[in-house]
Structure formats: structure tokens, C-alpha cells
CSV table of C-alpha atoms and ligand atoms in Angstrom, one decimal:
chain,number,residue,atom,x,y,z
A,17,MET,CA,-49.4,20.5,64.7
A,18,THR,CA,-46.2,22.1,64.0
A,19,PHE,CA,-42.8,20.6,63.3
A,20,LEU,CA,-39.8,22.3,63.0
A,21,ASN,CA,-37.9,20.4,61.1
A,22,VAL,CA,-37.1,17.5,58.9
A,23,GLU,CA,-35.9,15.6,61.7
A,24,GLU,CA,-39.2,15.2,62.7
A,25,TYR,CA,-41.3,14.6,60.1
A,26,ARG,CA,-38.6,11.6,59.8
A,27,ARG,CA,-40.0,10.9,64.0
A,28,LYS,CA,-43.9,11.4,63.2
A,29,ALA,CA,-43.5,9.2,60.1
A,30,ARG,CA,-41.5,6.3,62.2
A,31,ARG,CA,-44.8,6.8,64.5
A,32,LEU,CA,-47.4,6.4,62.0
A,33,LEU,CA,-46.1,3.4,59.8
A,34,PRO,CA,-45.2,-0.3,60.1
A,35,ARG,CA,-42.2,-1.1,61.3
A,36,PHE,CA,-41.1,-3.3,58.6
A,37,VAL,CA,-42.6,0.5,56.1
A,38,PHE,CA,-40.2,2.6,57.6
A,39,ASP,CA,-37.2,0.7,57.4
A,40,TYR,CA,-37.8,0.3,54.0
A,41,LEU,CA,-38.1,4.5,54.1
A,42,ASP,CA,-35.6,4.8,55.9
A,43,GLY,CA,-32.5,2.5,56.3
A,44,GLY,CA,-29.6,1.6,54.3
A,45,SER,CA,-27.5,-0.7,53.3
A,46,GLU,CA,-24.7,-3.1,54.7
A,47,ASP,CA,-23.5,-1.9,57.6
A,48,GLU,CA,-25.8,2.0,56.4
A,49,VAL,CA,-22.0,3.7,56.6
A,50,ALA,CA,-23.0,5.2,53.7
A,51,LEU,CA,-26.7,6.4,55.3
A,52,LYS,CA,-24.5,8.1,57.3
A,53,GLU,CA,-21.6,9.0,55.6
A,54,ASN,CA,-24.0,11.2,53.5
A,55,ARG,CA,-25.2,13.4,57.0
A,56,ARG,CA,-21.7,13.3,58.4
A,57,ALA,CA,-20.4,14.9,55.1
A,58,PHE,CA,-23.1,17.9,55.2
A,59,GLU,CA,-22.4,18.8,58.4
A,60,ALA,CA,-19.0,19.1,58.5
A,61,ILE,CA,-19.0,21.3,55.3
A,62,LYS,CA,-18.9,24.8,57.6
A,63,MET,CA,-19.3,28.1,55.7
A,64,THR,CA,-18.2,32.3,56.1
A,65,PRO,CA,-20.5,34.8,55.9
A,66,ARG,CA,-20.1,37.5,53.5
A,67,LEU,CA,-21.5,40.5,56.4
A,68,LEU,CA,-23.3,44.0,55.5
A,69,ASN,CA,-24.5,43.1,51.5
A,70,ASN,CA,-27.7,44.5,50.8
A,71,VAL,CA,-29.8,41.6,51.3
A,72,SER,CA,-33.0,42.2,52.5
A,73,VAL,CA,-34.1,40.7,49.1
A,74,ARG,CA,-33.3,37.5,48.2
A,75,ASP,CA,-34.0,34.3,45.2
A,76,GLN,CA,-33.4,31.0,45.8
A,77,SER,CA,-34.3,30.5,42.1
A,78,VAL,CA,-31.9,28.6,39.5
A,79,GLU,CA,-32.3,27.9,35.9
A,80,TRP,CA,-32.4,24.8,34.6
A,81,PHE,CA,-32.6,24.7,30.4
A,82,GLY,CA,-34.0,27.6,29.3
A,83,GLN,CA,-36.7,27.1,32.1
A,84,ARG,CA,-37.1,29.2,36.2
A,85,LEU,CA,-36.7,26.5,38.7
A,86,PRO,CA,-38.1,29.1,41.7
A,87,MET,CA,-36.8,26.7,43.7
A,88,PRO,CA,-33.5,24.0,43.4
A,89,ILE,CA,-34.9,20.8,44.0
A,90,VAL,CA,-36.5,17.5,42.0
A,91,ILE,CA,-38.4,15.0,43.7
A,92,ALA,CA,-36.2,11.8,43.5
A,93,PRO,CA,-37.3,8.8,41.9
A,94,THR,CA,-38.4,6.8,45.2
A,95,GLY,CA,-39.9,3.2,44.3
A,96,LEU,CA,-43.1,1.9,46.0
A,97,ASN,CA,-44.3,5.4,47.0
A,98,GLY,CA,-47.9,3.5,47.5
A,99,LEU,CA,-46.8,2.4,51.4
A,100,TYR,CA,-47.4,5.3,52.8
A,101,ARG,CA,-50.2,7.1,51.4
A,102,ARG,CA,-52.4,5.8,48.6
A,103,ASP,CA,-51.8,7.2,45.6
A,104,GLY,CA,-48.6,8.1,46.7
A,105,ASP,CA,-46.9,8.8,43.0
A,106,ILE,CA,-50.2,10.7,42.4
A,107,LEU,CA,-49.3,13.1,45.7
A,108,LEU,CA,-46.1,13.6,45.3
A,109,ALA,CA,-47.2,14.9,42.0
A,110,ARG,CA,-49.7,17.4,42.7
A,111,ALA,CA,-48.2,18.9,45.3
A,112,ALA,CA,-44.4,20.0,42.8
A,113,SER,CA,-46.8,20.5,41.1
A,114,ARG,CA,-48.4,23.1,42.7
A,115,LEU,CA,-44.4,24.2,43.8
A,116,GLY,CA,-43.9,24.4,40.4
A,117,ILE,CA,-41.2,21.6,40.2
A,118,PRO,CA,-40.0,18.8,38.7
A,119,PHE,CA,-41.4,15.0,39.9
A,120,THR,CA,-39.3,12.1,38.8
A,121,LEU,CA,-41.4,8.6,38.7
A,122,SER,CA,-39.7,5.6,39.3
A,123,THR,CA,-40.1,3.0,37.7
A,124,ALA,CA,-41.4,0.9,40.7
A,125,SER,CA,-43.9,2.7,41.1
A,126,ASN,CA,-47.8,2.2,42.5
A,127,ASN,CA,-49.2,4.1,39.6
A,128,SER,CA,-49.2,4.5,36.2
A,129,ILE,CA,-46.7,6.8,34.0
A,130,GLU,CA,-50.6,7.2,31.9
A,131,ASP,CA,-52.1,8.2,35.9
A,132,VAL,CA,-48.8,10.1,37.0
A,133,ALA,CA,-48.9,11.8,34.0
A,134,LYS,CA,-53.1,12.1,34.0
A,135,ALA,CA,-52.9,13.4,37.2
A,136,SER,CA,-51.1,16.1,37.6
A,137,ASN,CA,-50.1,18.3,34.7
A,138,GLY,CA,-46.9,19.8,36.8
A,139,ASP,CA,-43.2,19.0,35.3
A,140,LEU,CA,-43.1,15.6,35.3
A,141,TRP,CA,-39.7,13.1,34.8
A,142,PHE,CA,-39.5,9.6,34.5
A,143,GLN,CA,-36.6,7.1,35.7
A,144,LEU,CA,-36.3,4.0,34.1
A,145,TYR,CA,-34.6,0.8,35.4
A,146,VAL,CA,-33.8,-1.3,32.8
A,147,MET,CA,-34.6,-5.3,33.5
A,148,ASN,CA,-35.0,-6.0,30.2
A,149,ARG,CA,-34.6,-4.0,26.6
A,150,ASP,CA,-37.9,-4.5,25.3
A,151,PHE,CA,-39.6,-4.3,28.7
A,152,ALA,CA,-37.7,-0.7,28.8
A,153,ASP,CA,-38.1,0.6,25.4
A,154,GLN,CA,-42.0,0.1,26.1
A,155,LEU,CA,-41.3,2.8,29.1
A,156,VAL,CA,-39.9,4.9,27.2
A,157,ASP,CA,-42.0,5.1,24.6
A,158,ARG,CA,-45.0,5.4,26.8
A,159,ALA,CA,-43.0,8.3,29.2
A,160,LEU,CA,-42.3,10.2,26.1
A,161,ALA,CA,-46.0,9.7,24.7
A,162,ALA,CA,-47.2,10.4,28.3
A,163,ASP,CA,-45.5,13.7,28.2
A,164,PHE,CA,-42.4,13.1,30.2
A,165,SER,CA,-40.2,16.1,29.7
A,166,HIS,CA,-36.6,14.5,31.3
A,167,LEU,CA,-35.3,10.6,31.0
A,168,VAL,CA,-33.2,9.6,33.9
A,169,LEU,CA,-32.1,6.0,33.6
A,170,THR,CA,-30.2,4.8,37.3
A,171,VAL,CA,-27.1,3.5,36.5
A,172,ASP,CA,-26.1,2.1,39.9
A,173,VAL,CA,-28.3,-0.8,40.7
A,174,ALA,CA,-27.0,-3.2,38.5
A,175,MET,CA,-27.6,-6.1,41.7
A,176,GLY,CA,-29.8,-4.9,44.6
A,177,GLY,CA,-28.1,-2.9,47.8
A,178,LYS,CA,-27.8,-5.3,51.3
A,179,ARG,CA,-30.6,-4.1,53.0
A,180,GLU,CA,-30.6,-6.1,55.0
A,181,ARG,CA,-33.2,-4.0,57.7
A,182,ASP,CA,-35.4,-5.4,55.5
A,183,GLU,CA,-34.2,-9.0,55.8
A,184,ARG,CA,-34.8,-8.8,59.5
A,185,ASN,CA,-38.4,-7.9,59.2
A,186,ASN,CA,-39.4,-10.2,56.1
A,187,PHE,CA,-39.9,-7.4,54.0
A,188,VAL,CA,-38.2,-9.6,50.4
A,189,MET,CA,-39.8,-10.8,48.2
A,190,PRO,CA,-42.1,-12.9,48.0
A,191,PHE,CA,-43.6,-11.1,50.3
A,192,ARG,CA,-45.4,-13.4,53.0
A,193,PHE,CA,-47.9,-11.6,56.3
A,194,ARG,CA,-45.5,-13.7,60.1
A,195,PRO,CA,-47.1,-12.8,63.3
A,196,ARG,CA,-45.5,-10.3,64.7
A,197,THR,CA,-45.6,-8.0,60.9
A,198,ILE,CA,-49.7,-8.6,61.3
A,199,ALA,CA,-49.4,-7.5,64.8
A,200,ASP,CA,-47.5,-4.7,63.8
A,201,ILE,CA,-50.4,-3.1,61.1
A,202,LEU,CA,-52.6,-4.0,63.5
A,203,CYS,CA,-51.0,-0.8,65.8
A,204,HIS,CA,-50.8,1.3,62.6
A,205,PRO,CA,-54.7,1.9,62.5
A,206,ARG,CA,-54.6,4.7,60.0
A,207,TRP,CA,-51.5,2.9,57.6
A,208,LEU,CA,-53.6,-0.3,58.2
A,209,TRP,CA,-57.3,2.2,56.9
A,210,ASP,CA,-56.1,3.9,54.1
A,211,VAL,CA,-53.5,1.4,52.8
A,212,GLY,CA,-53.6,-1.4,54.7
A,213,ARG,CA,-57.1,-3.1,53.8
A,214,TYR,CA,-56.3,-2.4,50.2
A,215,GLY,CA,-53.4,-5.1,50.1
A,216,ALA,CA,-49.6,-4.9,49.1
A,217,PRO,CA,-49.8,-1.7,45.8
A,218,SER,CA,-49.3,-3.3,43.3
A,219,MET,CA,-46.2,-2.3,40.7
A,220,ALA,CA,-48.9,-0.7,37.8
A,221,ASN,CA,-46.4,0.2,35.2
A,222,LEU,CA,-45.8,-3.9,34.6
A,223,ALA,CA,-49.8,-3.7,34.7
A,224,THR,CA,-50.1,-3.8,31.5
A,225,ASP,CA,-50.2,-6.9,28.6
A,226,MET,CA,-47.7,-4.7,27.6
A,227,VAL,CA,-45.6,-6.8,29.9
A,228,THR,CA,-44.7,-10.5,27.4
A,229,ASP,CA,-41.9,-11.9,30.2
A,230,PRO,CA,-42.9,-12.8,33.7
A,231,ASN,CA,-39.6,-12.9,35.0
A,232,THR,CA,-39.4,-9.0,34.7
A,233,GLN,CA,-42.2,-8.1,37.9
A,234,ALA,CA,-40.2,-10.2,39.9
A,235,ALA,CA,-36.7,-9.0,38.8
A,236,LEU,CA,-38.5,-5.8,39.4
A,237,LEU,CA,-39.5,-6.5,43.0
A,238,SER,CA,-36.2,-7.7,44.4
A,239,ARG,CA,-34.2,-4.5,42.6
A,240,LYS,CA,-32.3,-7.3,39.7
A,241,MET,CA,-31.2,-4.6,36.4
A,242,ASP,CA,-29.8,-6.2,33.4
A,243,ALA,CA,-26.7,-6.7,34.8
A,244,SER,CA,-25.5,-6.8,31.5
A,245,PHE,CA,-26.7,-2.8,30.2
A,246,ASP,CA,-23.1,-1.0,28.8
A,247,TRP,CA,-22.2,2.7,27.2
A,248,ASP,CA,-23.8,1.0,24.2
A,249,ASP,CA,-26.9,0.5,25.6
A,250,LEU,CA,-26.5,4.3,27.6
A,251,LYS,CA,-26.3,5.1,22.9
A,252,ARG,CA,-29.0,2.9,22.0
A,253,LEU,CA,-31.0,5.2,24.9
A,254,ARG,CA,-29.6,8.2,24.1
A,255,ASP,CA,-31.2,7.4,20.4
A,256,ARG,CA,-34.6,6.3,21.1
A,257,TRP,CA,-35.3,9.3,23.9
A,258,PRO,CA,-35.4,13.1,22.5
A,259,ARG,CA,-36.1,14.7,25.2
A,260,ARG,CA,-33.5,15.3,27.8
A,261,LEU,CA,-32.0,12.3,29.2
A,262,LEU,CA,-29.5,12.4,32.8
A,263,VAL,CA,-28.1,9.7,33.7
A,264,LYS,CA,-28.1,8.8,37.7
A,265,GLY,CA,-25.6,7.6,40.3
A,266,LEU,CA,-22.2,8.1,39.2
A,267,LEU,CA,-19.9,9.1,41.7
A,268,HIS,CA,-16.4,9.5,39.8
A,269,PRO,CA,-16.8,12.4,37.3
A,270,ASP,CA,-14.6,11.1,34.8
A,271,ASP,CA,-17.5,8.8,34.5
A,272,ALA,CA,-19.7,11.6,33.9
A,273,LYS,CA,-17.5,13.0,30.6
A,274,ARG,CA,-18.0,9.8,28.9
A,275,ALA,CA,-21.7,10.2,30.1
A,276,ILE,CA,-21.9,13.7,28.1
A,277,ALA,CA,-20.0,12.1,25.4
A,278,LEU,CA,-22.1,9.7,24.7
A,279,GLY,CA,-25.3,13.0,24.5
A,280,VAL,CA,-26.3,12.6,27.8
A,281,ASP,CA,-27.5,15.9,28.9
A,282,ALA,CA,-26.6,16.6,32.3
A,283,VAL,CA,-26.2,14.0,35.4
A,284,VAL,CA,-27.6,13.6,38.9
A,285,VAL,CA,-24.3,12.5,41.4
A,286,SER,CA,-25.9,10.2,43.8
A,287,ASN,CA,-25.1,6.6,46.5
A,288,HIS,CA,-28.8,6.4,45.8
A,289,GLY,CA,-29.2,7.6,49.3
A,290,GLY,CA,-26.3,4.7,51.2
A,291,ARG,CA,-29.3,2.0,50.0
A,292,GLN,CA,-26.5,0.3,47.3
A,293,LEU,CA,-22.9,0.3,47.1
A,294,ASP,CA,-21.9,0.6,51.5
A,295,ILE,CA,-18.8,1.6,50.7
A,296,ALA,CA,-19.7,4.4,48.8
A,297,PRO,CA,-18.7,8.4,49.3
A,298,ALA,CA,-21.1,10.8,50.1
A,299,PRO,CA,-21.7,12.2,47.3
A,300,ILE,CA,-21.2,15.9,48.5
A,301,ASP,CA,-17.7,15.3,49.0
A,302,ALA,CA,-17.6,13.9,45.0
A,303,LEU,CA,-18.9,16.4,43.8
A,304,PRO,CA,-16.7,20.1,43.7
A,305,ARG,CA,-14.8,16.6,41.4
A,306,PHE,CA,-17.6,17.1,38.9
A,307,SER,CA,-15.9,20.2,37.7
A,308,ILE,CA,-14.2,19.5,35.2
A,309,VAL,CA,-18.2,17.9,33.9
A,310,ASN,CA,-19.2,20.6,31.2
A,311,ALA,CA,-23.4,19.9,31.9
A,312,PRO,CA,-26.0,20.4,34.2
A,313,ILE,CA,-25.5,18.6,37.6
A,314,ILE,CA,-27.4,17.3,40.2
A,315,VAL,CA,-27.3,15.7,43.9
A,316,ASP,CA,-29.0,14.1,46.8
A,317,SER,CA,-28.2,12.4,48.9
A,318,GLY,CA,-28.7,12.9,52.8
A,319,ILE,CA,-30.2,16.7,52.0
A,320,ARG,CA,-32.7,17.7,55.2
A,321,ARG,CA,-31.6,20.7,56.4
A,322,GLY,CA,-32.0,24.1,53.4
A,323,SER,CA,-28.5,24.9,53.9
A,324,ASP,CA,-27.5,21.7,53.0
A,325,ILE,CA,-29.0,22.6,49.6
A,326,VAL,CA,-27.1,25.9,49.9
A,327,LYS,CA,-24.1,23.9,50.0
A,328,ALA,CA,-24.6,21.9,47.5
A,329,ILE,CA,-25.4,24.4,45.3
A,330,SER,CA,-21.8,26.4,46.5
A,331,LEU,CA,-20.3,23.0,45.6
A,332,GLY,CA,-21.3,23.0,42.1
A,333,ALA,CA,-24.4,21.5,42.4
A,334,SER,CA,-27.4,23.0,39.4
A,335,ALA,CA,-30.1,21.3,42.0
A,336,VAL,CA,-30.9,18.8,44.5
A,337,MET,CA,-33.0,15.9,44.7
A,338,ILE,CA,-34.5,14.5,47.7
A,339,GLY,CA,-35.8,11.2,48.5
A,340,ARG,CA,-36.9,10.3,52.7
A,341,ALA,CA,-37.4,13.8,52.4
A,342,ALA,CA,-41.0,15.0,50.9
A,343,LEU,CA,-41.5,10.6,51.2
A,344,PHE,CA,-41.7,11.7,55.4
A,345,GLY,CA,-44.3,14.6,54.6
A,346,LEU,CA,-46.0,12.2,52.0
A,347,ALA,CA,-46.0,9.5,55.2
A,348,VAL,CA,-47.3,12.3,57.9
A,349,GLY,CA,-49.4,14.5,55.6
A,350,GLY,CA,-49.7,13.7,52.1
A,351,GLU,CA,-49.4,15.8,49.3
A,352,GLN,CA,-50.2,18.7,52.3
A,353,GLY,CA,-47.7,17.4,54.0
A,354,VAL,CA,-45.0,16.9,50.8
A,355,VAL,CA,-46.0,20.6,49.8
A,356,GLU,CA,-45.0,21.7,53.9
A,357,VAL,CA,-42.0,19.5,54.1
A,358,ILE,CA,-40.2,21.1,50.9
A,359,GLU,CA,-41.6,24.4,51.7
A,360,LEU,CA,-39.6,24.7,55.1
A,361,LEU,CA,-37.1,24.0,53.1
A,362,GLY,CA,-36.8,26.7,51.1
A,363,ARG,CA,-37.2,28.9,54.1
A,364,GLU,CA,-34.6,27.5,55.5
A,365,ILE,CA,-32.7,28.1,52.6
A,366,ASP,CA,-33.7,31.8,53.1
A,367,ARG,CA,-32.9,32.3,56.1
A,368,THR,CA,-29.1,30.6,55.6
A,369,GLN,CA,-28.7,33.0,52.0
A,370,ALA,CA,-29.3,36.0,54.6
A,371,LEU,CA,-27.5,34.8,57.5
A,372,LEU,CA,-24.3,34.4,54.5
A,373,GLY,CA,-25.1,37.9,53.4
A,374,THR,CA,-26.3,36.5,50.2
A,375,ARG,CA,-29.2,37.8,47.9
A,376,GLU,CA,-28.5,34.3,45.5
A,377,LEU,CA,-27.2,31.0,45.5
A,378,VAL,CA,-24.1,31.3,44.5
A,379,ARG,CA,-22.1,29.2,42.4
A,380,PRO,CA,-18.1,27.6,43.2
A,381,THR,CA,-16.9,30.3,40.5
A,382,SER,CA,-17.5,33.2,43.3
A,383,GLY,CA,-15.4,31.0,46.2
A,384,ALA,CA,-17.0,34.0,48.5
A,385,PHE,CA,-17.9,31.5,51.1
A,386,LEU,CA,-16.7,28.0,50.6
A,387,PRO,CA,-12.9,27.4,52.7
A,388,ASP,CA,-11.0,25.9,50.5
A,389,ALA,CA,-9.1,22.6,50.6
A,390,ARG,CA,-6.3,23.5,53.2
A,391,GLY,CA,-9.3,26.0,54.7
A,392,ALA,CA,-8.3,28.7,53.4
A,393,LEU,CA,-11.6,31.4,52.2
A,394,GLY,CA,-11.3,32.0,48.2
A,395,ALA,CA,-10.3,35.1,46.4
A,396,ASP,CA,-14.0,37.0,45.6
B,2,FMN,C1,-37.5,3.8,50.0
B,2,FMN,C2,-36.7,4.6,48.6
B,2,FMN,C3,-37.2,4.1,47.2
B,2,FMN,C4,-36.6,4.0,46.6
B,2,FMN,N1,-35.9,4.0,45.2
B,2,FMN,C5,-35.5,4.4,43.9
B,2,FMN,C6,-35.7,4.3,42.4
B,2,FMN,O1,-37.0,3.5,41.8
B,2,FMN,N2,-35.1,4.3,41.5
B,2,FMN,C7,-34.7,4.9,41.8
B,2,FMN,O2,-33.5,6.0,40.9
B,2,FMN,N3,-33.9,6.4,42.7
B,2,FMN,C8,-34.3,4.7,44.5
B,2,FMN,N4,-34.3,5.9,45.8
B,2,FMN,C9,-33.3,7.1,45.8
B,2,FMN,C10,-33.2,8.5,45.2
B,2,FMN,O3,-33.7,8.5,43.9
B,2,FMN,C11,-32.6,9.0,45.7
B,2,FMN,O4,-31.2,8.9,45.0
B,2,FMN,C12,-32.3,8.8,47.5
B,2,FMN,O5,-33.6,8.5,48.3
B,2,FMN,C13,-31.6,10.1,48.5
B,2,FMN,O6,-31.4,10.5,49.2
B,2,FMN,P1,-31.8,11.4,50.8
B,2,FMN,O7,-32.9,9.2,50.7
B,2,FMN,O8,-31.0,11.3,51.7
B,2,FMN,O9,-32.3,12.7,49.9
B,2,FMN,C14,-34.9,5.2,46.4
B,2,FMN,C15,-34.9,5.7,47.7
B,2,FMN,C16,-35.7,5.5,48.6
B,2,FMN,C17,-35.2,6.4,50.5
């Protein structure tokens, strides 16, 4: 079956997954205002085509610290990927490697740092949650030893967001099966065969003798981070990790400037896909204010179309992260499903470029396609 767009993959994933799994993937926090806002904000942005340019050859590659990415996409870190497919992290990493784009492994992954490194020869980034500092140091050292190229510190999880769908489904830790959940699982035989029969996937990065503190696993499962982590700790992390360091989850440009001044290499403007602070603005709306930041910016949250990615680059992003879009592909078709979703986004980027009249992804300085704040077209 051919899926025409990301939304069709989403609908198929909804049919294939038990309700509590789909809701965990798809849901946001509280009233899901930020989740909806992420889409509304992208849809509100209009771009005006400039025509009669020769657009017979088009290029969507971008530069990232001297490296060429064939498309401006990084797979975002997402926890519990083993819920959709067995070895979900490895499948995502392999898909990314086939496409030549980076994959970000979450601290809350179901395949370990070492196993993902062994299974993929692509560009691997590691996302760090700090539940306790000693364990965070161990994770950083392991990611370094396993040759991950970038460390992404997520800072918007001082506490877990209030995910009411998960609470309603009783998908909270410690997880206890209720009769309704069991009935739901039995109605999804493909999922039961691939995932369910092995029981709940474990947090593989924590399944090691190195984790001496029994509270760490519980803290990660309930997304209870070390809320005392601050700028001094970021400085310490900068000193410990010698490769590229990103901070993910910023929405204020002054925070980004401060992080860059501390030696951070780039930032991810994100509201965690609407899963944390429900009153947060859409990152794509916040993005233009980051023009004062002298470093590459990645933006995420709400990307479902190639045209969203063209908009993000035009507003100043160097690349985007995609979370759910890749996971819908994973749930529907495993590694191949992820490749297909991202190739679909690539074709949409290409068509948008052709229709806008641009051979390359344009930077905000060109001002050629986006109306300015008053709705007038900027000068060329
Ligand atoms: C199911 C799920 C799990 C996630 N887990 C993590 C995580 O472990 N670490 C993290 O930094 N962000 C996590 N995120 C946020 C993503 O990295 C990303 O910011 C978000 O998904 C982007 O929005 P999108 O899903 O609309 O593309 C998660 C998102 C989802 C949907």
C-alpha cells in the first residue's frame, strides 16, 4: 500500500498499535495546546514563489560543521522506540545511515549505546538526560567510547510533562496491565508477535553493572530529571565532552546565546513536540528571534511536510529534527518504513523548491520568499 503523506502513516500506525502505545507516541501534555500550536504555526506561514528561474536542477543538501547532509533532516531522540518495533532504535539508526543523515539515540532507548553503535555505521548522536550526575558522566564516556559524534543535552525536562493520555491509559510507571489493556493488545496480533510477546522493552542503557543507584531507572521511567542541573553543570559537561555539543529544548534566544558563550556548538529550538510545557510557543514561531545567535540552529516540533522543512530553513534553521514522523514510519514498516517516510519528505521538499522557484534551500538573508512581519515581501 502506498501512503501519500505523513498523516496517512500516522493513521496506519494508529490501527497497528495498541491504544496505550499509540497515545504515548502521538500525545502531548495537559490540553495539548502546544501540540496543536506546533501544526497551526507551520500552516500559518506562507511563502511567495519567485518564478521564471531555471529550477530544472535542485539541491536540498545543507552544510553541517563542514559536513554535507544530503537533506536537512536529523532523526530526533525519542525514548522507548522498542515499543513500536522490536529493536526500534537499531532500525531507526540503520534507516538514517542508509539516507546519510544523523540519528540521535535517546538516553531512554531500548537498544544500548554499544549495540546501536555495533549495528549501524552511520553518523550517531547521543541525547543525554541527567537523572544523576555520576550516571550522566558514565553515559557521556560510553557515548564517546562508542564513537558518537554529537552529544545533545535535553534541558526542557526538569519534570515530566503531564501526559494525561498516558495517565488515562494507565501507561505510567510502574506499569500494570489492566483487563482493558490486555484486550487491546490481543486485538493487535502483529504488534503482539513483534513486540508484546517479549514483555516490556527494557531501558537498555541502564541495564549495566555501572548503574549502582537503584533510583536512576525509576527516575528515567517517570522522566524525573535532576532539576538542580544549571549553567555551571553545563560548563562541566562542556569540559567533559570533547566533540560537538548541542543543547535541546531552548525557546529563548538569550538562553541560546549564553549556551554558545559557554562553548556549546549549536542549539535545538524545541518544545519537545508539545509534550512538556503546554503554554510554550511553537518553536517555528520562536525561530526568527534566534537570528542574534551566532551558531547553527536546529528546529523541531510539528514537522509533517517537506514544505515545513523549507519554511524552517527560510526562517534561519540549518536543519530540522523529526520525531513522530519517523516513528510513524517505524511502526508501519520498520527500517524500510522510516526510509520511506523520510524519502517522502525529501520529495516534498524538492517539489516545494521547484514551485517556489529556488534551486537551493534559501537562507533568511535572501528575504525572497517569506513575507516580513507586516506581510510585505522583503527586498531581494
Ligand atoms: C514518543 C516520543 C518520545 C520522545 N522522547 C524523547 C527523549 O527521550 N529525549 C528527548 O530529548 N526528546 C524526546 N522526545 C522529543 C523529540 O526529540 C522531539 O523534540 C519531538 O518529537 C519533535 O516533535 P515532532 O514529534 O512533532 O516531530 C520524544 C518525542 C516523542 C514523540
